[in-house]
Short mmCIF file of C-alpha atoms in Angstrom, two decimals:
data_model
loop_
_atom_site.label_atom_id
_atom_site.label_comp_id
_atom_site.label_asym_id
_atom_site.label_seq_id
_atom_site.Cartn_x
_atom_site.Cartn_y
_atom_site.Cartn_z
CA UNK D 1 -0.05 -0.05 0.07
CA UNK D 2 2.92 2.56 0.73
CA UNK D 3 4.47 1.91 -2.54
CA UNK D 4 1.18 2.51 -4.36
CA UNK D 5 0.67 5.61 -2.39
CA UNK D 6 4.62 6.81 -3.07
CA UNK D 7 3.62 5.84 -6.79
CA UNK D 8 0.86 8.45 -6.99
CA UNK D 9 2.93 11.16 -5.40
CA UNK D 10 5.65 10.60 -7.62
CA UNK D 11 3.14 10.96 -10.77
CA UNK D 12 1.42 14.12 -9.23
CA UNK D 13 5.20 15.84 -9.40
CA UNK D 14 5.65 14.93 -12.72
CA UNK D 15 2.70 16.29 -13.67
CA UNK D 16 2.94 19.57 -11.76
CA UNK D 17 6.60 19.96 -13.15
CA UNK D 18 5.22 19.56 -16.89
CA UNK D 19 2.40 21.98 -16.39
CA UNK D 20 4.90 24.70 -15.00
CA UNK D 21 6.89 24.19 -17.97
CA UNK D 22 4.00 24.60 -20.54
CA UNK D 23 3.13 27.98 -18.60
CA UNK D 24 6.74 29.63 -18.99
CA UNK D 25 7.14 29.02 -23.11
CA UNK D 26 4.47 31.42 -24.13
CA UNK D 27 5.69 33.93 -21.43
CA UNK D 28 9.34 33.94 -23.15
CA UNK D 29 7.57 33.96 -26.31
CA UNK D 30 5.66 37.28 -25.56
CA UNK D 31 8.97 38.73 -24.18
CA UNK D 32 10.81 38.50 -27.12
CA UNK D 33 8.43 38.93 -29.89
CA UNK D 34 6.85 42.26 -28.21
CA UNK D 35 9.75 44.28 -28.83
CA UNK D 36 10.71 42.78 -32.53
CA UNK D 37 7.15 43.63 -33.37
CA UNK D 38 7.33 47.21 -32.04
CA UNK D 39 10.72 47.89 -33.68
CA UNK D 40 9.23 46.68 -36.66
CA UNK D 41 6.05 48.74 -37.01
CA UNK D 42 6.45 51.70 -34.68
CA UNK D 43 10.33 52.95 -35.32
CA UNK D 44 10.07 52.87 -38.98
CA UNK D 45 6.89 54.69 -39.13
CA UNK D 46 8.56 57.99 -37.39
CA UNK D 47 11.81 57.52 -39.63
CA UNK D 48 9.47 57.54 -42.53
CA UNK D 49 8.10 60.78 -41.98
CA UNK D 50 10.87 62.78 -40.96
CA UNK D 51 12.47 62.79 -44.56
CA UNK D 52 9.33 63.36 -45.73
CA UNK D 53 8.51 66.60 -43.92
CA UNK D 54 12.24 67.62 -44.51
CA UNK D 55 11.37 66.90 -48.27
CA UNK D 56 8.20 68.84 -48.77
CA UNK D 57 9.05 71.88 -46.13
CA UNK D 58 9.14 75.16 -48.00
CA UNK D 59 11.80 77.71 -47.29
CA UNK D 60 12.51 81.22 -48.25
CA UNK D 61 15.55 82.45 -50.15
CA UNK D 62 16.93 85.48 -51.18
CA UNK D 63 18.33 86.56 -54.58
CA UNK D 64 20.42 89.65 -54.97
CA UNK D 65 23.14 91.02 -57.59
CA UNK D 66 26.19 93.11 -57.48
CA UNK D 67 28.39 94.96 -60.50
CA UNK D 68 31.91 96.17 -59.85
CA UNK D 69 33.54 97.93 -62.78
CA UNK D 70 36.93 99.35 -63.24
CA UNK D 71 38.77 101.16 -66.38
CA UNK D 72 42.03 100.01 -65.19
CA UNK D 73 43.06 98.10 -68.49
CA UNK D 74 42.41 100.92 -70.68
CA UNK D 75 45.07 102.79 -72.29
CA UNK D 76 46.31 104.34 -75.75
CA UNK D 77 44.72 102.43 -78.57
CA UNK D 78 42.49 100.38 -76.35
CA UNK D 79 39.40 101.47 -74.55
CA UNK D 80 38.33 99.11 -72.06
CA UNK D 81 36.05 98.35 -68.96
CA UNK D 82 36.07 95.36 -67.00
CA UNK D 83 32.79 94.64 -65.09
CA UNK D 84 32.39 91.56 -62.60
CA UNK D 85 28.98 90.77 -61.46
CA UNK D 86 27.71 88.06 -59.41
CA UNK D 87 24.27 86.89 -58.19
CA UNK D 88 23.48 84.99 -54.68
CA UNK D 89 20.91 83.17 -53.12
CA UNK D 90 21.00 83.15 -49.70
CA UNK D 91 18.86 81.39 -46.89
CA UNK D 92 17.18 82.38 -43.81
CA UNK D 93 20.36 82.03 -41.86
CA UNK D 94 22.45 84.16 -44.58
CA UNK D 95 24.18 81.28 -45.51
CA UNK D 96 24.81 81.28 -49.45
CA UNK D 97 23.19 78.41 -51.18
CA UNK D 98 24.34 79.25 -54.61
CA UNK D 99 26.50 81.79 -56.47
CA UNK D 100 27.38 82.92 -60.00
CA UNK D 101 29.99 84.97 -61.41
CA UNK D 102 31.04 86.30 -64.64
CA UNK D 103 33.22 89.06 -66.34
CA UNK D 104 31.87 91.05 -69.03
CA UNK D 105 35.78 92.35 -70.34
CA UNK D 106 34.53 94.72 -73.01
CA UNK D 107 37.24 96.42 -75.09
CA UNK D 108 37.63 98.35 -78.23
CA UNK D 109 40.83 98.83 -80.53
CA UNK D 110 40.80 102.69 -80.95
CA UNK D 111 44.44 102.82 -82.37
CA UNK D 112 44.70 106.16 -84.76
CA UNK D 113 40.99 107.04 -83.39
CA UNK D 114 39.23 104.14 -84.99
CA UNK D 115 36.09 103.42 -83.28
CA UNK D 116 33.64 100.71 -84.74
CA UNK D 117 30.20 99.58 -83.61
CA UNK D 118 28.36 96.19 -84.15
CA UNK D 119 31.19 94.18 -82.36
CA UNK D 120 30.62 91.05 -80.58
CA UNK D 121 31.27 91.04 -76.51
CA UNK D 122 30.84 87.77 -75.01
CA UNK D 123 31.58 87.40 -71.16
CA UNK D 124 34.53 85.27 -69.85
CA UNK D 125 32.16 82.70 -68.86
CA UNK D 126 30.82 82.49 -72.52
CA UNK D 127 34.33 82.30 -74.06
CA UNK D 128 35.11 79.11 -72.21
CA UNK D 129 38.32 77.86 -73.31
CA UNK D 130 38.59 80.60 -75.88
CA UNK D 131 39.77 82.87 -73.10
CA UNK D 132 42.99 81.30 -73.23
CA UNK D 133 43.98 81.24 -69.39
CA UNK D 134 44.60 77.51 -69.13
CA UNK D 135 47.92 77.41 -70.97
CA UNK D 136 49.39 80.28 -68.21
CA UNK D 137 47.59 78.72 -65.39
CA UNK D 138 49.88 77.53 -62.57
CA UNK D 139 47.06 74.84 -62.00
CA UNK D 140 46.16 74.56 -65.70
CA UNK D 141 42.66 75.48 -65.33
CA UNK D 142 40.53 77.86 -67.68
CA UNK D 143 39.04 81.02 -66.37
CA UNK D 144 35.65 79.36 -66.04
CA UNK D 145 36.86 76.37 -64.44
CA UNK D 146 38.29 78.72 -61.64
CA UNK D 147 35.00 81.04 -61.35
CA UNK D 148 33.17 77.85 -60.76
CA UNK D 149 35.64 76.78 -58.34
CA UNK D 150 34.81 80.20 -56.45
CA UNK D 151 31.45 79.54 -56.76
CA UNK D 152 31.60 76.47 -54.84
CA UNK D 153 34.03 77.50 -52.03
CA UNK D 154 31.79 80.13 -50.86
CA UNK D 155 28.52 77.91 -50.62
CA UNK D 156 27.73 77.53 -47.00
CA UNK D 157 29.39 80.94 -45.83
CA UNK D 158 28.03 84.06 -45.09
CA UNK D 159 28.59 87.12 -47.09
CA UNK D 160 30.93 88.49 -44.43
CA UNK D 161 33.00 85.17 -44.19
CA UNK D 162 33.51 85.80 -48.41
CA UNK D 163 34.56 89.67 -47.73
CA UNK D 164 37.07 88.18 -44.86
CA UNK D 165 38.78 85.65 -47.11
CA UNK D 166 42.32 86.57 -46.99
CA UNK D 167 44.60 87.25 -49.94
CA UNK D 168 48.16 87.47 -50.77
CA UNK D 169 50.19 89.04 -53.71
CA UNK D 170 51.35 86.82 -56.27
CA UNK D 171 52.50 88.10 -59.76
CA UNK D 172 50.68 91.45 -59.51
CA UNK D 173 47.58 89.69 -58.37
CA UNK D 174 45.81 89.19 -54.89
CA UNK D 175 45.18 85.36 -54.72
CA UNK D 176 43.20 83.30 -51.94
CA UNK D 177 45.43 82.16 -48.99
CA UNK D 178 43.16 79.29 -48.29
CA UNK D 179 44.86 76.17 -49.83
CA UNK D 180 41.69 74.59 -50.60
CA UNK D 181 40.26 77.67 -52.50
CA UNK D 182 43.66 78.10 -54.08
CA UNK D 183 43.92 74.60 -55.42
CA UNK D 184 41.07 75.22 -57.59
CA UNK D 185 41.25 79.05 -58.20
CA UNK D 186 44.86 80.90 -58.52
CA UNK D 187 43.61 84.10 -60.09
CA UNK D 188 43.02 87.31 -58.54
CA UNK D 189 39.82 87.20 -56.25
CA UNK D 190 39.42 90.69 -55.14
CA UNK D 191 36.55 91.69 -57.82
CA UNK D 192 34.86 88.65 -56.95
CA UNK D 193 34.88 89.33 -53.37
CA UNK D 194 33.52 93.08 -54.07
CA UNK D 195 30.60 91.65 -56.10
CA UNK D 196 29.65 88.95 -54.13
CA UNK D 197 29.40 91.63 -51.22
CA UNK D 198 27.24 94.32 -53.38
CA UNK D 199 25.20 91.16 -54.22
CA UNK D 200 24.95 90.55 -50.38
CA UNK D 201 23.50 94.15 -49.58
CA UNK D 202 21.53 94.63 -52.89
CA UNK D 203 18.95 96.90 -52.15
CA UNK D 204 16.91 95.71 -54.76
CA UNK D 205 16.90 91.94 -53.34
CA UNK D 206 14.17 89.73 -53.96
CA UNK D 207 12.75 86.98 -51.75
CA UNK D 208 11.07 83.60 -53.12
CA UNK D 209 9.80 80.68 -51.59
CA UNK D 210 9.86 77.03 -52.46
CA UNK D 211 10.11 73.64 -51.47
CA UNK D 212 11.91 72.01 -54.61
CA UNK D 213 15.36 72.15 -56.07
CA UNK D 214 16.29 75.35 -58.13
CA UNK D 215 19.25 76.53 -60.49
CA UNK D 216 20.95 80.10 -60.87
CA UNK D 217 21.84 82.02 -63.69
CA UNK D 218 23.31 85.05 -64.95
CA UNK D 219 24.08 86.80 -68.08
CA UNK D 220 25.17 90.09 -69.36
CA UNK D 221 24.84 91.40 -73.21
CA UNK D 222 26.53 94.59 -74.43
CA UNK D 223 25.87 96.77 -77.12
CA UNK D 224 27.98 99.84 -78.49
CA UNK D 225 25.70 101.19 -81.35
CA UNK D 226 25.82 104.96 -79.61
CA UNK D 227 29.63 105.19 -79.91
CA UNK D 228 31.13 107.67 -81.92
CA UNK D 229 34.35 108.19 -83.74
CA UNK D 230 36.58 111.21 -83.05
CA UNK D 231 36.75 113.88 -86.01
CA UNK D 232 38.88 116.95 -86.41
CA UNK D 233 36.25 118.96 -84.36
CA UNK D 234 35.54 116.41 -81.57
CA UNK D 235 37.03 113.75 -79.63
CA UNK D 236 35.14 110.03 -80.06
CA UNK D 237 32.93 108.38 -77.21
CA UNK D 238 32.98 104.65 -76.99
CA UNK D 239 29.98 103.49 -75.56
CA UNK D 240 29.95 99.66 -74.82
CA UNK D 241 26.61 99.76 -72.86
CA UNK D 242 25.96 96.49 -70.72
CA UNK D 243 22.76 94.96 -69.62
CA UNK D 244 22.88 92.63 -66.82
CA UNK D 245 20.33 89.93 -65.41
CA UNK D 246 20.24 86.92 -63.03
CA UNK D 247 17.29 84.55 -62.83
CA UNK D 248 16.41 81.77 -60.22
CA UNK D 249 14.79 78.81 -61.97
CA UNK D 250 12.58 76.51 -60.62
CA UNK D 251 12.17 72.37 -61.16
CA UNK D 252 9.61 72.87 -63.96
CA UNK D 253 11.74 75.67 -65.81
CA UNK D 254 9.87 78.81 -64.62
CA UNK D 255 11.29 81.62 -63.02
CA UNK D 256 11.26 82.05 -59.36
CA UNK D 257 13.28 85.36 -58.97
CA UNK D 258 14.86 87.58 -61.00
CA UNK D 259 17.00 90.77 -61.17
CA UNK D 260 18.39 93.31 -63.63
CA UNK D 261 20.60 96.51 -64.02
CA UNK D 262 22.81 98.06 -66.51
CA UNK D 263 25.79 100.38 -66.84
CA UNK D 264 26.45 103.11 -69.26
CA UNK D 265 30.19 103.98 -69.34
CA UNK D 266 31.94 106.54 -71.45
CA UNK D 267 35.14 106.17 -73.00
CA UNK D 268 36.40 109.54 -74.66
CA UNK D 269 39.23 109.25 -77.06
CA UNK D 270 40.89 111.50 -79.56
CA UNK D 271 41.63 111.13 -83.03
CA UNK D 272 45.05 109.62 -82.38
CA UNK D 273 43.33 106.74 -79.93
CA UNK D 274 44.95 108.34 -76.76
CA UNK D 275 42.23 107.95 -73.95
CA UNK D 276 41.13 111.29 -72.88
CA UNK D 277 38.71 110.62 -70.06
CA UNK D 278 36.70 107.88 -68.47
CA UNK D 279 33.05 108.55 -67.35
CA UNK D 280 31.06 105.86 -64.63
CA UNK D 281 28.74 106.89 -62.09
CA UNK D 282 27.59 103.76 -61.40
CA UNK D 283 25.08 101.14 -62.40
CA UNK D 284 21.50 102.74 -63.52
CA UNK D 285 19.90 100.89 -60.02
CA UNK D 286 22.70 102.76 -57.97
CA UNK D 287 22.60 106.07 -59.43
CA UNK D 288 18.35 105.75 -58.43
CA UNK D 289 16.89 109.30 -58.48
CA UNK D 290 19.87 110.73 -60.26
CA UNK D 291 19.35 108.55 -63.13
CA UNK D 292 16.45 111.15 -64.16
CA UNK D 293 14.19 109.10 -65.95
CA UNK D 294 11.11 109.86 -63.78
CA UNK D 295 10.56 113.11 -65.22
CA UNK D 296 10.41 112.29 -68.79
CA UNK D 297 8.30 108.95 -67.87
CA UNK D 298 5.04 108.56 -69.08
CA UNK D 299 4.16 106.91 -65.73
CA UNK D 300 6.80 109.54 -64.00
CA UNK D 301 8.48 106.26 -62.38
CA UNK D 302 12.59 106.37 -62.29
CA UNK D 303 14.47 103.56 -64.10
CA UNK D 304 15.50 101.41 -60.95
CA UNK D 305 11.43 101.22 -60.06
CA UNK D 306 10.65 100.27 -63.78
CA UNK D 307 13.37 97.41 -63.95
CA UNK D 308 12.09 95.93 -60.59
CA UNK D 309 8.66 96.09 -61.80
CA UNK D 310 10.00 93.86 -65.16
CA UNK D 311 11.92 91.63 -62.89
CA UNK D 312 8.70 91.11 -60.97
CA UNK D 313 6.56 90.28 -63.93
CA UNK D 314 8.47 87.34 -65.52
CA UNK D 315 8.17 85.35 -62.32
CA UNK D 316 6.35 82.35 -63.27
CA UNK D 317 7.29 82.36 -66.89
CA UNK D 318 10.20 80.36 -68.57
CA UNK D 319 13.11 81.75 -70.67
CA UNK D 320 11.05 81.45 -73.65
CA UNK D 321 8.21 83.20 -72.53
CA UNK D 322 10.44 86.17 -71.11
CA UNK D 323 12.03 86.33 -74.80
CA UNK D 324 8.64 86.21 -76.74
CA UNK D 325 7.12 88.88 -74.49
CA UNK D 326 5.05 91.15 -77.23
CA UNK D 327 6.22 95.07 -77.65
CA UNK D 328 5.15 97.69 -79.60
CA UNK D 329 6.77 100.94 -80.91
CA UNK D 330 6.63 104.09 -78.94
CA UNK D 331 8.98 107.19 -79.88
CA UNK D 332 11.67 105.10 -80.71
CA UNK D 333 11.44 102.34 -77.98
CA UNK D 334 9.92 98.99 -77.75
CA UNK D 335 7.94 98.90 -74.88
CA UNK D 336 5.46 96.33 -73.49
CA UNK D 337 2.08 95.69 -74.93
CA UNK D 338 1.00 94.12 -71.66
CA UNK D 339 -1.36 96.74 -70.05
CA UNK D 340 -0.21 95.22 -66.29
CA UNK D 341 3.26 95.64 -66.93
CA UNK D 342 3.04 98.89 -68.89
CA UNK D 343 1.47 100.29 -65.99
CA UNK D 344 4.69 99.97 -63.85
CA UNK D 345 7.11 99.61 -66.58
CA UNK D 346 6.64 102.15 -69.83
CA UNK D 347 10.31 102.14 -70.81
CA UNK D 348 11.92 99.94 -73.44
CA UNK D 349 12.24 96.22 -72.70
CA UNK D 350 14.05 94.69 -75.22
CA UNK D 351 17.42 94.72 -73.16
CA UNK D 352 15.93 93.20 -69.98
CA UNK D 353 13.83 90.71 -71.81
CA UNK D 354 17.08 89.34 -73.90
CA UNK D 355 19.45 89.58 -70.65
CA UNK D 356 17.24 87.64 -68.37
CA UNK D 357 15.93 84.90 -70.43
CA UNK D 358 19.52 84.67 -71.44
CA UNK D 359 20.36 84.19 -67.53
CA UNK D 360 17.29 81.76 -67.01
CA UNK D 361 18.64 79.55 -70.12
CA UNK D 362 22.41 79.83 -68.42
CA UNK D 363 21.08 78.62 -64.83
CA UNK D 364 22.52 75.37 -63.49
#
């Protein structure tokens, strides 16, 4: 009898142990699967939303343009004005997110008092390899490549930081001390810095908002039609007048922001081809009311105000649409047919049409 009781007790203990083991196994599964489930559902959901929000968030930017000119290279037989111009786009923190540079190096051979018109004046960027810097460059790089290296270097910097870039003299030029910049740009950067500084303090700067990527382009177009040759009774005047444009182009090809400006420098030459005098008072925007258009304007508006109105009008248009704006002749000028535009810009718009559409086509 005692053996039977002992056997029953032993069987009860075995059943109890089996029952306990069966209860623990699901508890372990629950402890390991639950965190795995959280990791597979909750965490990726949060991570997936952040990039989507960043990609679709609109941001506000500012476009400014600066123009710097000098007659330093004018000499007997050569009438010349060099104009460096820059456009920059800065973000809300004042950091440069895009920079474009170019130089309108306009010169005319006036030896023996010869003044010709109808010449072509491509910018240094437009000349590309034809400019001819690579063979004499210490790094074997052409002007356009070195200018682009400077453009890339200043991205992420403030205008003040660009202005503060240290230079040192090398073969008569002020070159960058920074080794990274010098590795890609060994030419004089003084006027680059000055043009960027002006662009950063542009009184006519415009803002735009976008959530998408954009490109930036600049252009310059020069005309010498108003130049006059010297005679026995009067000196001649070389008038290489240049219009400048900057355009920010959105992902859909339309203009998000634009600016334009112009210069009217005069270089007086005598019958021998000697430079008698040079005259340049600033860009038309810089002259403001001193330009003197308001008193003779059909709408009583100064050049800088009408220029700003045109730049605003082209926002939302493509380069082709700007180039195709319809005009009509009025007092010897080609003015807009569009009544809305004419109400704020009654002056000749052909130059502005050409330079802004070209800048938009050059956007990169």
